[in-house]
mmCIF file of C-alpha atoms in Angstrom:
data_model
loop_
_atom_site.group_PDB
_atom_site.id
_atom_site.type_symbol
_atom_site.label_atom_id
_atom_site.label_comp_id
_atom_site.label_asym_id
_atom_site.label_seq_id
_atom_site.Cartn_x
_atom_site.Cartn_y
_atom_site.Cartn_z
ATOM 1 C CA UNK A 1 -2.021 -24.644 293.440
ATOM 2 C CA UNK A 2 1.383 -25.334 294.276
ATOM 3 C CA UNK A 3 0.710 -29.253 295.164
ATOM 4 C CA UNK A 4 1.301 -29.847 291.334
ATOM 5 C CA UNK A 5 4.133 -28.241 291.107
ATOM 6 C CA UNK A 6 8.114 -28.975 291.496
ATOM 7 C CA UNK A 7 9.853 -27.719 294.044
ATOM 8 C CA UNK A 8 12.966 -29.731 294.380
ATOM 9 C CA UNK A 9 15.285 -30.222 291.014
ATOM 10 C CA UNK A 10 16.213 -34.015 290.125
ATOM 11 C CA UNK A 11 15.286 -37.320 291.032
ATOM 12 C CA UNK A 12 15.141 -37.792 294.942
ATOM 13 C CA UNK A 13 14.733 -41.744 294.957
ATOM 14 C CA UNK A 14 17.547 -43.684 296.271
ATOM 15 C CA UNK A 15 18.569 -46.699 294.473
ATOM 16 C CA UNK A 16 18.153 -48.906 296.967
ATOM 17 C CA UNK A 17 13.853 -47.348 296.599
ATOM 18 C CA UNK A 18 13.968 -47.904 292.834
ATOM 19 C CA UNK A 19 11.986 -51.215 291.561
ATOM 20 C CA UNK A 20 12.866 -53.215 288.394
ATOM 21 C CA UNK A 21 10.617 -55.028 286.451
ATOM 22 C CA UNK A 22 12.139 -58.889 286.806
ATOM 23 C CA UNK A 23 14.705 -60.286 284.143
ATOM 24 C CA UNK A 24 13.162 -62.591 281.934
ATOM 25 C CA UNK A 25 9.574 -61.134 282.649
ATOM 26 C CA UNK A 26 9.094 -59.920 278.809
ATOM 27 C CA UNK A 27 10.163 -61.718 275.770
ATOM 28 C CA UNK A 28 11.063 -59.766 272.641
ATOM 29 C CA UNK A 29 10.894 -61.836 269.018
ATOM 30 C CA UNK A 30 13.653 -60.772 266.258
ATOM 31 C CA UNK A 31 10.689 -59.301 264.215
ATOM 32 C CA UNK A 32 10.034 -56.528 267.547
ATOM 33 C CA UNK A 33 7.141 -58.226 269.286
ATOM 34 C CA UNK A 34 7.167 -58.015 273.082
ATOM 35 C CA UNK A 35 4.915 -61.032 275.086
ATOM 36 C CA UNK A 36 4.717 -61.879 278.456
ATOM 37 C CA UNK A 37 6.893 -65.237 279.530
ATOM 38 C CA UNK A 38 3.947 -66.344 281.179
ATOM 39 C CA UNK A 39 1.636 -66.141 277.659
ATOM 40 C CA UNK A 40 4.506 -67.389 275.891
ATOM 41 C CA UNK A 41 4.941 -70.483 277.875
ATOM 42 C CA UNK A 42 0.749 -70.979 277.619
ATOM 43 C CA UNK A 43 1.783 -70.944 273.984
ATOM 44 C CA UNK A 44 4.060 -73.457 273.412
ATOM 45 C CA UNK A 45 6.730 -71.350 273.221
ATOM 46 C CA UNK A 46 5.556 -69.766 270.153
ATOM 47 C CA UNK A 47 4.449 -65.807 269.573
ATOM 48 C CA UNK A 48 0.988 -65.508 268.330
ATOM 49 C CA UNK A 49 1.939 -62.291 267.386
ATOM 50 C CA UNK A 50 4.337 -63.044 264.216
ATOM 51 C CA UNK A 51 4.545 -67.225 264.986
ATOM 52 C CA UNK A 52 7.775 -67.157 265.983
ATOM 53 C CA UNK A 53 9.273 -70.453 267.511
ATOM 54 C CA UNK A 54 11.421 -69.655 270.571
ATOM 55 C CA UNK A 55 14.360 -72.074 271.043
ATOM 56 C CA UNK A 56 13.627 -74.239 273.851
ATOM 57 C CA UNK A 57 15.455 -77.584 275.442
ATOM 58 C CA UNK A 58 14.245 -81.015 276.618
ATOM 59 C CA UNK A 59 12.564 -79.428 279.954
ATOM 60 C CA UNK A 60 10.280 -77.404 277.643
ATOM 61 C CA UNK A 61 9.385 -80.201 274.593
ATOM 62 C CA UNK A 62 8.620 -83.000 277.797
ATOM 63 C CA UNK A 63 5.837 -80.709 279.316
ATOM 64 C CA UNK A 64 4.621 -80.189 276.248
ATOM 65 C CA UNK A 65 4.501 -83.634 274.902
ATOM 66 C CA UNK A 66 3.754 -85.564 278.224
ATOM 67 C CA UNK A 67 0.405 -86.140 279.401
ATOM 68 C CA UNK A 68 0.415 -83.890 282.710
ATOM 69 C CA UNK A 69 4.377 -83.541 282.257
ATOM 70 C CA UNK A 70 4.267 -87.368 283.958
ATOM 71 C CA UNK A 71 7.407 -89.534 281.887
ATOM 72 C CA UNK A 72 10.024 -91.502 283.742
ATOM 73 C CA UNK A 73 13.312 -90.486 282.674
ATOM 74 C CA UNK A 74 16.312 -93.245 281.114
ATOM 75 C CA UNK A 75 19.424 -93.054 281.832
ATOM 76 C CA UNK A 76 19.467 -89.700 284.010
ATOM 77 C CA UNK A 77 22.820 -89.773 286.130
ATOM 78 C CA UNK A 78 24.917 -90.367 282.648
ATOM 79 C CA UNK A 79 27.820 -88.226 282.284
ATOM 80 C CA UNK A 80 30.464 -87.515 279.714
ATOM 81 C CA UNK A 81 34.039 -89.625 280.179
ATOM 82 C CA UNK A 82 37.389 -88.120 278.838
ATOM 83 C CA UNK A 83 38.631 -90.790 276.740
ATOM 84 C CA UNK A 84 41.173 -88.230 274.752
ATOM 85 C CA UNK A 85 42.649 -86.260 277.433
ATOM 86 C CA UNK A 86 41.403 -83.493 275.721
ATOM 87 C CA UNK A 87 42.171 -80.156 276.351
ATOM 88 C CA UNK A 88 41.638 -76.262 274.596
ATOM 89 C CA UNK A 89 41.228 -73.322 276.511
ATOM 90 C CA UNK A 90 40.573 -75.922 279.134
ATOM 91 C CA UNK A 91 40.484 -79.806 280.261
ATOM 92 C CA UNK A 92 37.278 -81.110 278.524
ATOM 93 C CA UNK A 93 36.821 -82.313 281.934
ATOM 94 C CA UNK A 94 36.514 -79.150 283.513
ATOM 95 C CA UNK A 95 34.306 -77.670 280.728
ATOM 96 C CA UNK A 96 31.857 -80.656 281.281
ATOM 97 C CA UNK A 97 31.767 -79.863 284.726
ATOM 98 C CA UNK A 98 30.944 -76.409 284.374
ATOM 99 C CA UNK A 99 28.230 -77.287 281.644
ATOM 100 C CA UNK A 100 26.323 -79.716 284.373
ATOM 101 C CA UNK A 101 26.078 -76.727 287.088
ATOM 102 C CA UNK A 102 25.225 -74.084 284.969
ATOM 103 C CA UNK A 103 22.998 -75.661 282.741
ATOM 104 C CA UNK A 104 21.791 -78.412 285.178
ATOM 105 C CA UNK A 105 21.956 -81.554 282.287
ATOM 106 C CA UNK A 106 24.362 -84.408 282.574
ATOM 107 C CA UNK A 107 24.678 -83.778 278.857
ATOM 108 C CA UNK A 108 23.216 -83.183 275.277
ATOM 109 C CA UNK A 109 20.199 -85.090 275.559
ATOM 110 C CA UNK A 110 17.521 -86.601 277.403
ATOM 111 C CA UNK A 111 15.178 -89.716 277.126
ATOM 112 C CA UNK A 112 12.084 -90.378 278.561
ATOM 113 C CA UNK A 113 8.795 -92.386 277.872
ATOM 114 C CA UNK A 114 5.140 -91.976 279.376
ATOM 115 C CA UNK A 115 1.859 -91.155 277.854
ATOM 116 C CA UNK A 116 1.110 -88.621 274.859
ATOM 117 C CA UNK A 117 -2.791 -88.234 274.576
ATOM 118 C CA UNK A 118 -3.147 -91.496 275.988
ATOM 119 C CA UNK A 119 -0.785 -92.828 273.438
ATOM 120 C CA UNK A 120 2.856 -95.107 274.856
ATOM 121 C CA UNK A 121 6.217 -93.141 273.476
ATOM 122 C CA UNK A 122 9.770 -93.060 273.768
ATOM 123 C CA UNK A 123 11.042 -89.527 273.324
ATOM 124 C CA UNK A 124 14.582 -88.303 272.904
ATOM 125 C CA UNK A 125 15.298 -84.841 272.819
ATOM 126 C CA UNK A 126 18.562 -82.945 272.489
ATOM 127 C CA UNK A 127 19.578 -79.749 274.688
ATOM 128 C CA UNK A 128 21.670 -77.019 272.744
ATOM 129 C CA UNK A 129 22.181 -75.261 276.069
ATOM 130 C CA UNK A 130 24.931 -78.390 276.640
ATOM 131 C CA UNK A 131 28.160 -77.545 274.492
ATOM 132 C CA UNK A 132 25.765 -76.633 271.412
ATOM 133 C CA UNK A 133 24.071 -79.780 271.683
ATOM 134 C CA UNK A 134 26.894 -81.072 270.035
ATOM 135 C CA UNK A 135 26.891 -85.422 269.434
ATOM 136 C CA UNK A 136 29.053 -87.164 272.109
ATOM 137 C CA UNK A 137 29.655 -91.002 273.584
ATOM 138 C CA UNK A 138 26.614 -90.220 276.050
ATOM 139 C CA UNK A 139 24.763 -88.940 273.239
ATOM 140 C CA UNK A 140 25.215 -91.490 271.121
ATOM 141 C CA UNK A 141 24.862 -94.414 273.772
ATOM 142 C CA UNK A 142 21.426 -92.596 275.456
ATOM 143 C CA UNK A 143 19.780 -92.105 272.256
ATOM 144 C CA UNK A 144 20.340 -95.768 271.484
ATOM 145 C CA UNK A 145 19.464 -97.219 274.959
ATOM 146 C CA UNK A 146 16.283 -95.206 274.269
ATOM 147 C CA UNK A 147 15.673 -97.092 270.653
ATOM 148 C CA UNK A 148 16.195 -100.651 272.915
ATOM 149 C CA UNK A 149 13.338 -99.665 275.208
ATOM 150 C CA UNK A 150 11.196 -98.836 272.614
ATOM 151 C CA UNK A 151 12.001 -101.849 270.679
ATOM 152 C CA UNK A 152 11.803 -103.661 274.213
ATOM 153 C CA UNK A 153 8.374 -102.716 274.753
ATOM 154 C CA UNK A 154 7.218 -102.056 271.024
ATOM 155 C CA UNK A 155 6.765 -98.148 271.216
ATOM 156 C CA UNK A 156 7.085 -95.547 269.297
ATOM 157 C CA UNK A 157 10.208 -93.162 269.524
ATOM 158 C CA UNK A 158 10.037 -89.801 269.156
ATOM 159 C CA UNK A 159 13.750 -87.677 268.188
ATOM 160 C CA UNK A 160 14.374 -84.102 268.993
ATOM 161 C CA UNK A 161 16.779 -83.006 267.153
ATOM 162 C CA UNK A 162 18.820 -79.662 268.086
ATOM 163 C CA UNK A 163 22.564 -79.722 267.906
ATOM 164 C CA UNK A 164 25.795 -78.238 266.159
ATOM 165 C CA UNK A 165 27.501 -81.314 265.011
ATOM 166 C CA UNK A 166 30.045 -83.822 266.642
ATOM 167 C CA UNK A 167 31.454 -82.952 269.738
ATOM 168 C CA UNK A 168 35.189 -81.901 268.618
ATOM 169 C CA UNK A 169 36.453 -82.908 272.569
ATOM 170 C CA UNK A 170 35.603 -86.903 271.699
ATOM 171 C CA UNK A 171 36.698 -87.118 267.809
ATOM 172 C CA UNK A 172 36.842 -89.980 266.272
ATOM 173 C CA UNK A 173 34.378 -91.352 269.755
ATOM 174 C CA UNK A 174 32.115 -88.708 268.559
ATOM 175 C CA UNK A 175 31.522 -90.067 265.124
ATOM 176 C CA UNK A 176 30.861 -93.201 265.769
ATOM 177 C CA UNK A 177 27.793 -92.430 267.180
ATOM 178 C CA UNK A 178 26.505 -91.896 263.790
ATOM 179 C CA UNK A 179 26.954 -95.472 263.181
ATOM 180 C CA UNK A 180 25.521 -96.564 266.222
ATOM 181 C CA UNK A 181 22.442 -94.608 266.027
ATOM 182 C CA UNK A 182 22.058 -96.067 262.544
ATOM 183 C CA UNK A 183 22.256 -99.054 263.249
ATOM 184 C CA UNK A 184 19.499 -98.656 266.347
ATOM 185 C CA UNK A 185 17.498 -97.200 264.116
ATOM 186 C CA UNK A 186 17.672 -100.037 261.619
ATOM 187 C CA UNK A 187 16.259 -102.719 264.208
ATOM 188 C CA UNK A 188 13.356 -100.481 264.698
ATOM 189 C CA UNK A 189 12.479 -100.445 261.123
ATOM 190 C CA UNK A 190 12.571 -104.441 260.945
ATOM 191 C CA UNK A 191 10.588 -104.717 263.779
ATOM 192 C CA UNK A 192 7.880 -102.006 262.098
ATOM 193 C CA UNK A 193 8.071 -99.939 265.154
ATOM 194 C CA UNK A 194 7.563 -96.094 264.414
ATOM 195 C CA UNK A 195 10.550 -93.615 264.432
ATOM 196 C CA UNK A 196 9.691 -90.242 264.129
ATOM 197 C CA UNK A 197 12.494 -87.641 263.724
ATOM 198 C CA UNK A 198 11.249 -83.339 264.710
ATOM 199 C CA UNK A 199 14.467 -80.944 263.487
ATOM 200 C CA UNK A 200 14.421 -77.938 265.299
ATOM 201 C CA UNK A 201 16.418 -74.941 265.363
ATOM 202 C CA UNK A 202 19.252 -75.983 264.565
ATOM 203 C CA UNK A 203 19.906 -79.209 263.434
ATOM 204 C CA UNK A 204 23.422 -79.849 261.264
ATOM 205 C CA UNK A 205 26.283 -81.745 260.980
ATOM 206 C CA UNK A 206 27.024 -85.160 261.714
ATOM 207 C CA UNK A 207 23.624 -85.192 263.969
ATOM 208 C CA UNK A 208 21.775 -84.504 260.221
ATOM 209 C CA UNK A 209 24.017 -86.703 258.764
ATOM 210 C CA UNK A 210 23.118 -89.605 261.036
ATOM 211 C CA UNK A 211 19.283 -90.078 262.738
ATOM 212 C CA UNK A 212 18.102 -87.161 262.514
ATOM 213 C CA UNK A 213 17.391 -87.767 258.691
ATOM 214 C CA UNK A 214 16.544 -91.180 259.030
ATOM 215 C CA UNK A 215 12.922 -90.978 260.262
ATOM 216 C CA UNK A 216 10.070 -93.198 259.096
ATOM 217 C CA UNK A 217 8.669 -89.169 258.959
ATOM 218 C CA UNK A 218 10.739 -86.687 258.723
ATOM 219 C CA UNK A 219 9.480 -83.249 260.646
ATOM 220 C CA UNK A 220 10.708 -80.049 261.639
ATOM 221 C CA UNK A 221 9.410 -76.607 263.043
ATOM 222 C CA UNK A 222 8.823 -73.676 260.893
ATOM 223 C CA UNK A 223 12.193 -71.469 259.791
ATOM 224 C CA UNK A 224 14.553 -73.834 261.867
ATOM 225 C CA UNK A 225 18.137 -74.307 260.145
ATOM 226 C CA UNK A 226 18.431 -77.485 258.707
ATOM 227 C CA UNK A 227 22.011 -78.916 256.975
ATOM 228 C CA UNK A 228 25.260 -80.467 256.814
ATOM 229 C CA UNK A 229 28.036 -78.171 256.604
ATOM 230 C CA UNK A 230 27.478 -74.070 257.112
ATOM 231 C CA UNK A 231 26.113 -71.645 253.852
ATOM 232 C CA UNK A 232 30.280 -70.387 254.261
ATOM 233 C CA UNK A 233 31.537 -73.468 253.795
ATOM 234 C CA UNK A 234 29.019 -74.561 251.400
ATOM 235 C CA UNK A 235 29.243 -71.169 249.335
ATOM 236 C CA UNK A 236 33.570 -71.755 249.122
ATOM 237 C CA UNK A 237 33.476 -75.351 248.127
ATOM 238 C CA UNK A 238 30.547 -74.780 244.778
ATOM 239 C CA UNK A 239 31.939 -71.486 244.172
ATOM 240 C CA UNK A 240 28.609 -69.978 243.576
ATOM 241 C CA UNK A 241 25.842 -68.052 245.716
ATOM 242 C CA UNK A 242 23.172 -69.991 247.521
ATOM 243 C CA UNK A 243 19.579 -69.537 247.074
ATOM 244 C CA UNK A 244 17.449 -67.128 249.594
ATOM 245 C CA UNK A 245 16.294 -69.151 252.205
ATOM 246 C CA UNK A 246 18.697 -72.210 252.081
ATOM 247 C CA UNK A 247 18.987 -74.535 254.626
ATOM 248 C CA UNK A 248 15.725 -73.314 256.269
ATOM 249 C CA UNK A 249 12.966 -76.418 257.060
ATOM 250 C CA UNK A 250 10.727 -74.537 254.333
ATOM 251 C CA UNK A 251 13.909 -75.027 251.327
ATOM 252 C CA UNK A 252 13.929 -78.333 252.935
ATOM 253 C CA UNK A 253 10.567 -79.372 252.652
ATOM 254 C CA UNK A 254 10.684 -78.030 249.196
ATOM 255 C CA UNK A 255 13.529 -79.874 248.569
ATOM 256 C CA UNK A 256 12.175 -83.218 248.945
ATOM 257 C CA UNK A 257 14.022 -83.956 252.750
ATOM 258 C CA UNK A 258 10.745 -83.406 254.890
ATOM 259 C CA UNK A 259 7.427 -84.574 255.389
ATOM 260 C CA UNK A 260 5.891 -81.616 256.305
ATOM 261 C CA UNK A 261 6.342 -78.727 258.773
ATOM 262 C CA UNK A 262 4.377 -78.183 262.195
ATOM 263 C CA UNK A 263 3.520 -75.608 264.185
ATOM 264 C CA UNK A 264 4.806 -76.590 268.028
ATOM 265 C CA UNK A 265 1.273 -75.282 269.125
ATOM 266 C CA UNK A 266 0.233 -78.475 266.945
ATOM 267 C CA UNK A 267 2.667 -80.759 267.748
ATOM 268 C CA UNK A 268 0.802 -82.854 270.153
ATOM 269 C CA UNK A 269 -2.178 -83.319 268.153
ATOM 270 C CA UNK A 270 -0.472 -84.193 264.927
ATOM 271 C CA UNK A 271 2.338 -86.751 266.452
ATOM 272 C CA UNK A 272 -0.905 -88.268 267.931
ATOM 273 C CA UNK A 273 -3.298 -88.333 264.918
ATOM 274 C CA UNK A 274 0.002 -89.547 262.933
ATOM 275 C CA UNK A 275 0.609 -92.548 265.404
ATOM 276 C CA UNK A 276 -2.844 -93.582 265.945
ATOM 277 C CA UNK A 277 -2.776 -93.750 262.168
ATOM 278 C CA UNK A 278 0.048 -96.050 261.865
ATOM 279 C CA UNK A 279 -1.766 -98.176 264.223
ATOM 280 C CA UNK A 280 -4.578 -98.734 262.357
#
């Protein structure tokens, strides 16, 4: 029976012959669970294996939220200026440019409205993909172009919150898109239109410190990191340990900062139930 047995020693298949399974075919959680990208995406983005939330950008969140992923997109073309002639490791200029062609955004975030279960929204939601969704002049001015539509056409806006901080390349530009924001956000309140802010993973610095905690409901996914400043920094400035779990939407919650927590499976159906509430 020599058919099942070896003649020749070693592995005779060229590498050219040799087949790969596709990158990005399998996704593997932090807790070891493996599930196919194609499941994953049917999921929300979320493994029903341990419920973990994978980090996902504005591309993602809109074909989730959307009725049949159909929105009409504000402000697309909008790109970063270099008021500061900044320059590190390289001309800020330069970096945005590589930022647009690899990541294929114009910048940290992106506004759209359309129809959620039937429902009118303005949704703006932030890309951590672009310079760690970090808080810039186009930030700032798309966000609040976004508020003026919805308080144009009286509808709710919806804020997706993922981001570093400030962008360091526009300083003192940076911050005072906190302001502006604010202020957006105020003329939304007097004219009783809903603002509802979702923190994901992560949301902190000047980004927490400006809209992203000024929701009429304040939301966020489970586990994402939530603060101000970093547990380091934090740690070195009170001198003392911080409690397990800190900064995590659960501590949060706790904590008195959130409304509640949601499941991005859910997400759809509670924004809806929660606005057709309002309206009634």
């Amino acid at each position: 029976m020599a058919w099942f047995k070896r003649t020749d020693k070693g592995i005779k298949t060229s590498t050219a012959e040799k087949k790969d399974a596709p990158d990005g075919l399998w996704f593997k959680t932090p807790n070891g669970n493996i599930i196919h990208t194609r499941e994953l995406k049917n999921n929300a983005f979320v493994c029903p294996d341990d419920d973990f939330h994978v980090k996902i950008g504005s591309k993602e969140y809109f074909e989730i939220l959307f009725d049949n992923n159909q929105f009409t997109e504000l402000d697309k073309d909008m790109t970063s200026g270099d008021p500061l002639k900044f320059s590190d490791t390289k001309p800020y200029t330069s970096r945005i440019k590589a930022t647009i062609e690899k990541t294929d955004l114009n910048d940290a975030v992106r506004s759209a409205y359309g129809k959620m279960n039937g429902l009118d929204i303005v949704v703006s939601c932030m890309d951590f993909n672009f310079i760690g969704g970090s808080m810039g002049s186009v930030v700032g001015e798309k966000i609040a172009r976004a508020i003026d539509h919805a308080l144009k056409n009286k509808v709710p806006f919806l804020m997706i919150s993922k981001s570093g901080g400030a962008r360091m390349m526009e300083a003192g530009f940076s911050l005072m898109q906190m302001a502006k924001t604010s202020a957006k956000l105020a003329l939304l309140d007097q004219a009783g239109i809903p603002y509802i802010s979702l923190l994901t993973d992560p949301t902190t610095g000047g980004v927490t410190a400006s809209y992203a905690m000024l929701g009429d409901f304040n939301i966020a996914e489970p586990e994402a990191l939530i603060g101000f400043a970093g547990p380091r920094v934090i740690r070195e400035t009170i001198g003392k340990d911080l409690p397990k779990g800190f900064q995590s939407s659960e501590f949060v919650l706790e904590h008195g900062f959130l409304d509640f927590i949601v499941d991005r499976r859910q997400l759809k159906t509670k924004l809806s139930t929660l606005l057709n509430l309002l309206n009634n």
